[in-house]
mmCIF file of C-alpha atoms and ligand atoms in Angstrom:
data_model
loop_
_atom_site.group_PDB
_atom_site.id
_atom_site.type_symbol
_atom_site.label_atom_id
_atom_site.label_comp_id
_atom_site.label_asym_id
_atom_site.label_seq_id
_atom_site.Cartn_x
_atom_site.Cartn_y
_atom_site.Cartn_z
ATOM 1 C CA MET A 168 14.644 7.079 -8.645
ATOM 2 C CA TYR A 169 17.739 6.218 -10.586
ATOM 3 C CA GLU A 170 15.821 5.280 -13.708
ATOM 4 C CA LYS A 171 15.803 7.724 -16.572
ATOM 5 C CA ILE A 172 14.286 7.593 -19.995
ATOM 6 C CA VAL A 173 15.520 9.196 -23.146
ATOM 7 C CA ASN A 174 12.782 10.942 -25.012
ATOM 8 C CA ALA A 175 13.782 11.142 -28.679
ATOM 9 C CA ASP A 176 11.550 14.156 -29.357
ATOM 10 C CA LEU A 177 13.166 16.156 -26.599
ATOM 11 C CA ASN A 178 16.712 15.141 -27.435
ATOM 12 C CA GLY A 179 17.647 14.591 -23.849
ATOM 13 C CA ASP A 180 17.116 12.859 -20.579
ATOM 14 C CA VAL A 181 13.736 12.961 -18.935
ATOM 15 C CA ARG A 182 13.741 12.098 -15.271
ATOM 16 C CA ILE A 183 10.949 9.768 -14.182
ATOM 17 C CA VAL A 184 9.590 10.038 -10.655
ATOM 18 C CA ASP A 185 7.286 7.088 -10.274
ATOM 19 C CA LEU A 186 4.899 7.659 -7.358
ATOM 20 C CA ARG A 187 2.269 5.069 -8.352
ATOM 21 C CA SER A 188 2.936 2.583 -5.565
ATOM 22 C CA ASP A 189 5.603 1.285 -3.205
ATOM 23 C CA THR A 190 4.907 -2.162 -4.628
ATOM 24 C CA ILE A 191 7.105 -1.199 -7.588
ATOM 25 C CA SER A 192 10.173 -0.618 -5.394
ATOM 26 C CA LYS A 193 13.024 -3.072 -5.913
ATOM 27 C CA PRO A 194 15.264 -4.989 -3.500
ATOM 28 C CA THR A 195 18.307 -3.108 -2.150
ATOM 29 C CA GLN A 196 21.803 -4.366 -2.971
ATOM 30 C CA GLU A 197 22.044 -5.763 0.568
ATOM 31 C CA MET A 198 18.800 -7.694 0.047
ATOM 32 C CA ARG A 199 20.092 -9.131 -3.238
ATOM 33 C CA GLU A 200 23.276 -10.301 -1.504
ATOM 34 C CA ALA A 201 21.299 -11.825 1.372
ATOM 35 C CA MET A 202 19.131 -13.679 -1.156
ATOM 36 C CA TYR A 203 22.227 -15.000 -2.945
ATOM 37 C CA ASN A 204 23.733 -16.230 0.304
ATOM 38 C CA ALA A 205 20.510 -17.555 1.884
ATOM 39 C CA VAL A 206 20.731 -20.928 3.626
ATOM 40 C CA VAL A 207 17.478 -22.635 2.635
ATOM 41 C CA GLY A 208 15.444 -25.766 3.385
ATOM 42 C CA ASP A 209 11.982 -27.129 2.595
ATOM 43 C CA ASP A 210 9.529 -24.757 4.274
ATOM 44 C CA VAL A 211 6.572 -27.126 3.831
ATOM 45 C CA TYR A 212 8.490 -29.402 6.227
ATOM 46 C CA GLY A 213 9.101 -26.325 8.408
ATOM 47 C CA GLU A 214 12.830 -26.612 7.703
ATOM 48 C CA ASP A 215 13.788 -23.359 6.067
ATOM 49 C CA PRO A 216 15.983 -21.465 8.559
ATOM 50 C CA MET A 217 15.470 -18.072 6.897
ATOM 51 C CA VAL A 218 11.681 -18.433 6.911
ATOM 52 C CA LEU A 219 11.656 -19.584 10.538
ATOM 53 C CA GLU A 220 13.793 -16.619 11.569
ATOM 54 C CA LEU A 221 11.686 -14.137 9.597
ATOM 55 C CA GLN A 222 8.496 -15.490 11.181
ATOM 56 C CA ARG A 223 10.061 -15.340 14.644
ATOM 57 C CA GLN A 224 11.206 -11.754 14.217
ATOM 58 C CA ALA A 225 7.901 -10.636 12.655
ATOM 59 C CA ALA A 226 5.885 -12.155 15.517
ATOM 60 C CA GLU A 227 8.180 -10.567 18.090
ATOM 61 C CA LEU A 228 7.895 -7.184 16.397
ATOM 62 C CA VAL A 229 4.118 -7.074 16.804
ATOM 63 C CA GLY A 230 3.990 -8.961 20.104
ATOM 64 C CA LYS A 231 2.438 -12.194 18.794
ATOM 65 C CA GLU A 232 3.228 -15.827 19.472
ATOM 66 C CA ASP A 233 3.863 -16.835 15.889
ATOM 67 C CA ALA A 234 3.712 -15.603 12.304
ATOM 68 C CA LEU A 235 3.416 -17.109 8.834
ATOM 69 C CA PHE A 236 5.290 -16.062 5.704
ATOM 70 C CA VAL A 237 2.943 -16.015 2.701
ATOM 71 C CA ALA A 238 3.331 -15.331 -0.996
ATOM 72 C CA SER A 239 1.396 -12.056 -1.197
ATOM 73 C CA GLY A 240 -0.850 -9.606 0.609
ATOM 74 C CA THR A 241 -3.852 -10.984 -1.234
ATOM 75 C CA MET A 242 -3.036 -14.489 -0.047
ATOM 76 C CA ALA A 243 -2.580 -13.226 3.524
ATOM 77 C CA ASN A 244 -6.025 -11.604 3.462
ATOM 78 C CA LEU A 245 -7.690 -14.663 1.947
ATOM 79 C CA ILE A 246 -6.040 -17.021 4.446
ATOM 80 C CA SER A 247 -7.179 -14.782 7.320
ATOM 81 C CA ILE A 248 -10.746 -14.800 6.035
ATOM 82 C CA MET A 249 -10.718 -18.582 5.554
ATOM 83 C CA VAL A 250 -9.268 -19.220 9.003
ATOM 84 C CA HIS A 251 -11.774 -16.973 10.753
ATOM 85 C CA CYS A 252 -14.788 -17.887 8.609
ATOM 86 C CA SER A 253 -14.285 -21.602 8.099
ATOM 87 C CA GLN A 254 -17.961 -22.208 7.218
ATOM 88 C CA ARG A 255 -19.058 -21.315 3.693
ATOM 89 C CA GLY A 256 -21.780 -18.661 3.775
ATOM 90 C CA SER A 257 -20.196 -16.851 6.718
ATOM 91 C CA GLU A 258 -20.278 -13.087 6.547
ATOM 92 C CA ILE A 259 -17.502 -10.524 6.905
ATOM 93 C CA ILE A 260 -17.917 -6.795 7.413
ATOM 94 C CA SER A 261 -15.669 -4.865 5.112
ATOM 95 C CA GLY A 262 -15.120 -1.239 4.109
ATOM 96 C CA ASP A 263 -16.461 -0.359 0.668
ATOM 97 C CA ASN A 264 -12.973 0.917 -0.128
ATOM 98 C CA SER A 265 -11.064 -2.009 1.364
ATOM 99 C CA HIS A 266 -8.389 -3.788 -0.642
ATOM 100 C CA THR A 267 -10.103 -7.130 -0.062
ATOM 101 C CA PHE A 268 -13.375 -5.860 -1.495
ATOM 102 C CA ARG A 269 -12.013 -3.814 -4.393
ATOM 103 C CA PHE A 270 -8.814 -5.420 -5.658
ATOM 104 C CA GLU A 271 -8.589 -9.088 -4.744
ATOM 105 C CA GLN A 272 -10.706 -10.576 -7.526
ATOM 106 C CA GLY A 273 -13.575 -11.453 -5.200
ATOM 107 C CA GLY A 274 -11.466 -14.262 -3.710
ATOM 108 C CA SER A 275 -13.371 -14.128 -0.426
ATOM 109 C CA ALA A 276 -16.595 -14.996 -2.308
ATOM 110 C CA GLN A 277 -15.097 -17.167 -5.069
ATOM 111 C CA ILE A 278 -12.746 -19.281 -2.996
ATOM 112 C CA ALA A 279 -13.785 -18.858 0.638
ATOM 113 C CA GLY A 280 -17.554 -18.735 -0.075
ATOM 114 C CA VAL A 281 -17.833 -15.793 2.300
ATOM 115 C CA GLN A 282 -20.408 -13.027 1.867
ATOM 116 C CA THR A 283 -19.377 -9.419 2.370
ATOM 117 C CA ALA A 284 -21.472 -6.858 4.237
ATOM 118 C CA LEU A 285 -20.235 -3.430 3.230
ATOM 119 C CA LEU A 286 -19.658 -0.488 5.493
ATOM 120 C CA LYS A 287 -18.861 2.925 4.063
ATOM 121 C CA ASN A 288 -15.234 3.891 4.624
ATOM 122 C CA ASN A 289 -14.402 7.428 5.711
ATOM 123 C CA GLU A 290 -11.917 9.242 3.459
ATOM 124 C CA ASP A 291 -8.959 8.103 5.570
ATOM 125 C CA GLY A 292 -10.062 4.460 5.446
ATOM 126 C CA THR A 293 -11.619 4.334 8.927
ATOM 127 C CA PHE A 294 -15.260 3.535 9.784
ATOM 128 C CA SER A 295 -17.791 5.590 11.635
ATOM 129 C CA LEU A 296 -18.320 3.948 15.004
ATOM 130 C CA ASP A 297 -22.078 4.356 14.693
ATOM 131 C CA ALA A 298 -22.207 2.506 11.388
ATOM 132 C CA LEU A 299 -20.065 -0.264 12.864
ATOM 133 C CA ARG A 300 -22.291 -0.450 15.950
ATOM 134 C CA LYS A 301 -25.384 -0.832 13.805
ATOM 135 C CA LYS A 302 -23.855 -3.754 11.911
ATOM 136 C CA LEU A 303 -22.236 -5.324 14.943
ATOM 137 C CA GLY A 304 -24.931 -4.646 17.535
ATOM 138 C CA LYS A 305 -25.927 -8.219 18.263
ATOM 139 C CA ILE A 306 -22.476 -9.721 17.985
ATOM 140 C CA LEU A 307 -20.950 -7.143 20.314
ATOM 141 C CA ILE A 308 -23.539 -7.774 23.007
ATOM 142 C CA PHE A 309 -22.993 -11.503 22.660
ATOM 143 C CA MET A 310 -19.225 -11.165 22.887
ATOM 144 C CA ASN A 311 -19.431 -8.876 25.884
ATOM 145 C CA LEU A 312 -21.164 -11.664 27.802
ATOM 146 C CA LEU A 313 -18.405 -14.169 27.120
ATOM 147 C CA PRO A 314 -15.408 -14.458 29.441
ATOM 148 C CA PRO A 315 -12.072 -14.785 27.621
ATOM 149 C CA LEU A 316 -12.129 -18.451 26.710
ATOM 150 C CA LEU A 317 -8.572 -19.075 25.629
ATOM 151 C CA SER A 318 -5.281 -17.375 26.251
ATOM 152 C CA LEU A 319 -4.002 -15.339 23.369
ATOM 153 C CA LYS A 320 -1.006 -17.635 23.147
ATOM 154 C CA ILE A 321 -3.017 -20.786 22.466
ATOM 155 C CA ARG A 322 -5.377 -19.016 20.137
ATOM 156 C CA THR A 323 -2.538 -17.519 18.156
ATOM 157 C CA ILE A 324 -0.752 -20.828 17.719
ATOM 158 C CA CYS A 325 -4.027 -22.486 16.647
ATOM 159 C CA VAL A 326 -4.621 -19.763 14.092
ATOM 160 C CA VAL A 327 -1.136 -20.126 12.614
ATOM 161 C CA VAL A 328 -1.470 -23.910 12.374
ATOM 162 C CA ARG A 329 -4.788 -23.534 10.535
ATOM 163 C CA ALA A 330 -3.357 -20.751 8.397
ATOM 164 C CA THR A 331 -0.418 -22.964 7.389
ATOM 165 C CA ARG A 332 -2.818 -25.658 6.158
ATOM 166 C CA THR A 333 -4.905 -23.072 4.301
ATOM 167 C CA ARG A 334 -1.781 -21.632 2.728
ATOM 168 C CA LYS A 335 -0.905 -25.114 1.431
ATOM 169 C CA ALA A 336 -4.440 -25.599 0.072
ATOM 170 C CA LEU A 337 -4.102 -22.333 -1.848
ATOM 171 C CA GLY A 338 -0.845 -23.472 -3.444
ATOM 172 C CA GLY A 339 1.233 -21.219 -1.214
ATOM 173 C CA GLY A 340 3.418 -23.978 0.241
ATOM 174 C CA TRP A 341 6.594 -22.491 -1.095
ATOM 175 C CA ARG A 342 9.443 -24.930 -0.610
ATOM 176 C CA GLN A 343 12.753 -22.965 -0.518
ATOM 177 C CA ALA A 344 11.032 -19.698 0.372
ATOM 178 C CA GLY A 345 14.109 -18.707 2.388
ATOM 179 C CA ILE A 346 15.544 -16.974 -0.670
ATOM 180 C CA LEU A 347 12.846 -14.325 -0.296
ATOM 181 C CA ALA A 348 12.700 -14.519 3.486
ATOM 182 C CA ALA A 349 16.384 -13.520 3.486
ATOM 183 C CA ALA A 350 15.418 -10.243 1.803
ATOM 184 C CA GLY A 351 12.599 -9.862 4.328
ATOM 185 C CA LEU A 352 15.084 -10.161 7.186
ATOM 186 C CA VAL A 353 17.154 -7.328 5.718
ATOM 187 C CA ALA A 354 13.936 -5.303 5.390
ATOM 188 C CA LEU A 355 13.125 -5.764 9.087
ATOM 189 C CA ASP A 356 16.686 -4.971 10.096
ATOM 190 C CA LYS A 357 17.445 -2.016 7.836
ATOM 191 C CA MET A 358 14.311 -0.533 6.350
ATOM 192 C CA ILE A 359 12.036 0.133 9.336
ATOM 193 C CA ASP A 360 14.202 2.926 10.726
ATOM 194 C CA ARG A 361 14.228 4.741 7.399
ATOM 195 C CA LEU A 362 10.437 4.668 6.831
ATOM 196 C CA GLN A 363 10.164 8.116 8.411
ATOM 197 C CA GLU A 364 12.136 9.446 5.453
ATOM 198 C CA ASP A 365 9.412 8.197 3.055
ATOM 199 C CA HIS A 366 6.735 9.667 5.327
ATOM 200 C CA ASP A 367 8.530 13.028 5.335
ATOM 201 C CA HIS A 368 8.827 12.933 1.542
ATOM 202 C CA ALA A 369 5.097 12.273 1.106
ATOM 203 C CA TYR A 370 4.294 15.051 3.585
ATOM 204 C CA LYS A 371 6.548 17.471 1.701
ATOM 205 C CA ILE A 372 4.599 16.971 -1.552
ATOM 206 C CA ALA A 373 1.263 17.103 0.286
ATOM 207 C CA LYS A 374 2.235 20.329 2.055
ATOM 208 C CA ALA A 375 3.394 21.972 -1.168
ATOM 209 C CA ILE A 376 -0.012 21.223 -2.715
ATOM 210 C CA ALA A 377 -1.910 22.351 0.402
ATOM 211 C CA ASN A 378 0.117 25.600 0.514
ATOM 212 C CA LEU A 379 -1.217 26.527 -2.909
ATOM 213 C CA LYS A 380 -4.632 26.939 -1.242
ATOM 214 C CA SER A 381 -6.227 25.946 -4.506
ATOM 215 C CA GLU A 382 -10.007 26.102 -4.764
ATOM 216 C CA ILE A 383 -9.918 22.934 -6.866
ATOM 217 C CA PHE A 384 -7.080 20.695 -5.652
ATOM 218 C CA LYS A 385 -7.197 19.749 -1.959
ATOM 219 C CA VAL A 386 -5.010 17.780 0.406
ATOM 220 C CA ASP A 387 -6.040 17.323 4.018
ATOM 221 C CA LEU A 388 -2.696 17.428 5.831
ATOM 222 C CA LYS A 389 -4.284 15.977 8.976
ATOM 223 C CA THR A 390 -4.656 12.652 7.139
ATOM 224 C CA VAL A 391 -1.046 12.523 5.863
ATOM 225 C CA HIS A 392 0.865 10.289 8.289
ATOM 226 C CA THR A 393 2.565 7.709 6.084
ATOM 227 C CA ASN A 394 4.198 7.334 2.669
ATOM 228 C CA ILE A 395 0.757 7.451 0.967
ATOM 229 C CA PHE A 396 -1.502 10.435 0.523
ATOM 230 C CA MET A 397 -4.511 11.442 -1.561
ATOM 231 C CA MET A 398 -5.182 14.653 -3.418
ATOM 232 C CA TYR A 399 -8.860 15.393 -4.092
ATOM 233 C CA PHE A 400 -10.215 17.701 -6.752
ATOM 234 C CA ASP A 401 -13.414 18.921 -8.314
ATOM 235 C CA SER A 402 -13.798 16.594 -11.293
ATOM 236 C CA SER A 403 -16.564 18.506 -13.053
ATOM 237 C CA LYS A 404 -14.219 19.943 -15.734
ATOM 238 C CA PHE A 405 -11.421 17.420 -16.048
ATOM 239 C CA THR A 406 -10.827 13.850 -15.047
ATOM 240 C CA ALA A 407 -8.171 12.139 -12.958
ATOM 241 C CA GLU A 408 -6.799 10.771 -16.240
ATOM 242 C CA ASP A 409 -6.359 14.330 -17.607
ATOM 243 C CA PHE A 410 -4.257 15.184 -14.563
ATOM 244 C CA LEU A 411 -2.275 11.933 -14.654
ATOM 245 C CA GLU A 412 -1.529 12.203 -18.380
ATOM 246 C CA ARG A 413 -0.328 15.776 -17.962
ATOM 247 C CA ILE A 414 2.043 15.095 -15.044
ATOM 248 C CA GLU A 415 3.480 12.129 -16.949
ATOM 249 C CA GLU A 416 3.856 13.958 -20.254
ATOM 250 C CA VAL A 417 6.912 16.106 -20.960
ATOM 251 C CA ARG A 418 6.539 18.881 -23.536
ATOM 252 C CA GLU A 419 9.246 20.759 -25.382
ATOM 253 C CA SER A 420 7.967 23.956 -23.726
ATOM 254 C CA ASP A 421 8.046 22.524 -20.186
ATOM 255 C CA PRO A 422 10.703 24.240 -18.062
ATOM 256 C CA ILE A 423 11.257 21.054 -16.012
ATOM 257 C CA LYS A 424 11.883 17.860 -17.950
ATOM 258 C CA VAL A 425 10.327 15.449 -15.507
ATOM 259 C CA SER A 426 7.680 12.819 -15.893
ATOM 260 C CA VAL A 427 5.718 12.124 -12.699
ATOM 261 C CA LYS A 428 3.581 9.028 -12.381
ATOM 262 C CA ALA A 429 0.725 8.522 -9.914
ATOM 263 C CA ILE A 430 -2.614 6.715 -9.959
ATOM 264 C CA SER A 431 -6.251 7.663 -9.518
ATOM 265 C CA CYS A 432 -8.173 6.248 -6.576
ATOM 266 C CA ASP A 433 -11.540 7.586 -7.774
ATOM 267 C CA SER A 434 -12.860 10.054 -10.309
ATOM 268 C CA GLY A 435 -11.777 13.034 -8.193
ATOM 269 C CA CYS A 436 -8.849 11.516 -6.354
ATOM 270 C CA ILE A 437 -5.145 11.024 -7.108
ATOM 271 C CA ARG A 438 -2.844 8.909 -4.944
ATOM 272 C CA PHE A 439 0.902 9.535 -4.468
ATOM 273 C CA VAL A 440 3.242 7.019 -2.786
ATOM 274 C CA THR A 441 6.910 7.358 -1.833
ATOM 275 C CA TYR A 442 9.485 4.609 -1.157
ATOM 276 C CA TRP A 443 13.217 4.102 -0.605
ATOM 277 C CA GLU A 444 14.339 4.721 -4.185
ATOM 278 C CA ILE A 445 12.639 8.130 -4.322
ATOM 279 C CA THR A 446 15.312 10.682 -3.395
ATOM 280 C CA VAL A 447 15.107 14.212 -1.987
ATOM 281 C CA GLU A 448 15.907 15.548 -5.487
ATOM 282 C CA ASP A 449 13.093 13.427 -6.955
ATOM 283 C CA ILE A 450 10.678 14.935 -4.450
ATOM 284 C CA ASP A 451 11.749 18.510 -5.175
ATOM 285 C CA ILE A 452 11.539 18.114 -8.921
ATOM 286 C CA ALA A 453 8.210 16.215 -8.686
ATOM 287 C CA ILE A 454 6.756 19.041 -6.580
ATOM 288 C CA LYS A 455 7.686 21.588 -9.251
ATOM 289 C CA LYS A 456 5.987 19.528 -11.928
ATOM 290 C CA ILE A 457 2.849 18.780 -9.905
ATOM 291 C CA LEU A 458 2.402 22.433 -8.901
ATOM 292 C CA SER A 459 2.894 23.655 -12.465
ATOM 293 C CA VAL A 460 0.284 21.190 -13.765
ATOM 294 C CA ILE A 461 -2.145 22.205 -11.003
ATOM 295 C CA ARG A 462 -1.750 25.872 -12.001
ATOM 296 C CA GLU A 463 -2.146 24.995 -15.667
ATOM 297 C CA LEU A 464 -5.361 23.045 -15.054
ATOM 298 C CA GLU A 465 -6.699 25.692 -12.677
ATOM 299 C CA ASN A 466 -6.233 28.329 -15.383
ATOM 300 C CA LYS A 467 -8.066 26.116 -17.860
ATOM 301 C CA PHE A 468 -10.800 25.460 -15.309
ATOM 302 C CA ASN A 469 -11.299 29.181 -14.686
ATOM 303 C CA GLU A 470 -11.378 30.135 -18.388
HETATM 304 C C1 PLP B 760 -3.730 -2.876 2.002
HETATM 305 C C2 PLP B 760 -3.304 -3.905 0.993
HETATM 306 N N1 PLP B 760 -3.759 -5.160 1.118
HETATM 307 C C3 PLP B 760 -3.390 -6.112 0.241
HETATM 308 C C4 PLP B 760 -2.548 -5.850 -0.818
HETATM 309 C C5 PLP B 760 -2.227 -6.943 -1.806
HETATM 310 O O1 PLP B 760 -0.913 -7.314 -1.799
HETATM 311 P P1 PLP B 760 -0.346 -8.199 -2.995
HETATM 312 O O2 PLP B 760 -0.237 -7.286 -4.167
HETATM 313 O O3 PLP B 760 0.970 -8.666 -2.459
HETATM 314 O O4 PLP B 760 -1.304 -9.308 -3.226
HETATM 315 C C6 PLP B 760 -2.060 -4.564 -1.000
HETATM 316 C C7 PLP B 760 -1.187 -4.271 -2.142
HETATM 317 O O5 PLP B 760 -0.936 -3.193 -2.536
HETATM 318 C C8 PLP B 760 -2.449 -3.558 -0.068
HETATM 319 O O6 PLP B 760 -2.028 -2.297 -0.209
#
């Protein structure tokens, strides 16, 4: 990260490596220029060329007939729920750790009137097939008896048409949205190929922690495939907040003047996320800090 803070007490620069979330990353210079130069129109009339192109490219990328540009992930999830569960009182099955259930202000219940049946998520966010079978038993048998009724093409177009109306109802009819779609087009063109770099960076931190073979702090390298990973620890002697405060704090006595930020995902779980602004040097210096705090807390724990 290029950002630095000056800590008056330390009389010098303190480097910040902010690994809380990739949602805090900022547009690249190329994205800013594309936004400035974007040719726009009224997207509610379907006339914004940048939005139309972004939707076309996004659909093509995942092999779908059409796509819809929406204001946020939360809106995308809510629109999907409303399109698939158009009757109030419908039920969705959701992981107990899913974003929709935990972080979206209960929109599925409040706005869509949909009830949620919870299924316990495994640590890596997946479900156990048995648990899913138990919940889905009847529906699966019913579906298995049905021949495919519609081609994917027709169904997909129908879904997008209904989703567009739902988006408007939710206040997401964003007139000259092409200004942002222009940045999205740069993202599709330039950022996909460099994602591996973020994945490698996350893996490097995860591996450094795993290599410590700590009895208290654990990372399961088998689950580290993307730019996000979790570190689990025994929380009987200190909390996630103790760990987070210590990696963020910089003391006069600290050999490395770096402040690392992350977030807790549960009482015994810390999440680290990398993104394009996090450099190789950031990763190396963050590793030093994280490992030194782990050792410090381990020593305290074993006292
Ligand atoms: C899996 C997932 N779903 C939904 C969202 C919500 O996105 P937004 O913050 O754009 O509403 C996020 C955001 O971090 C997410 O990680």
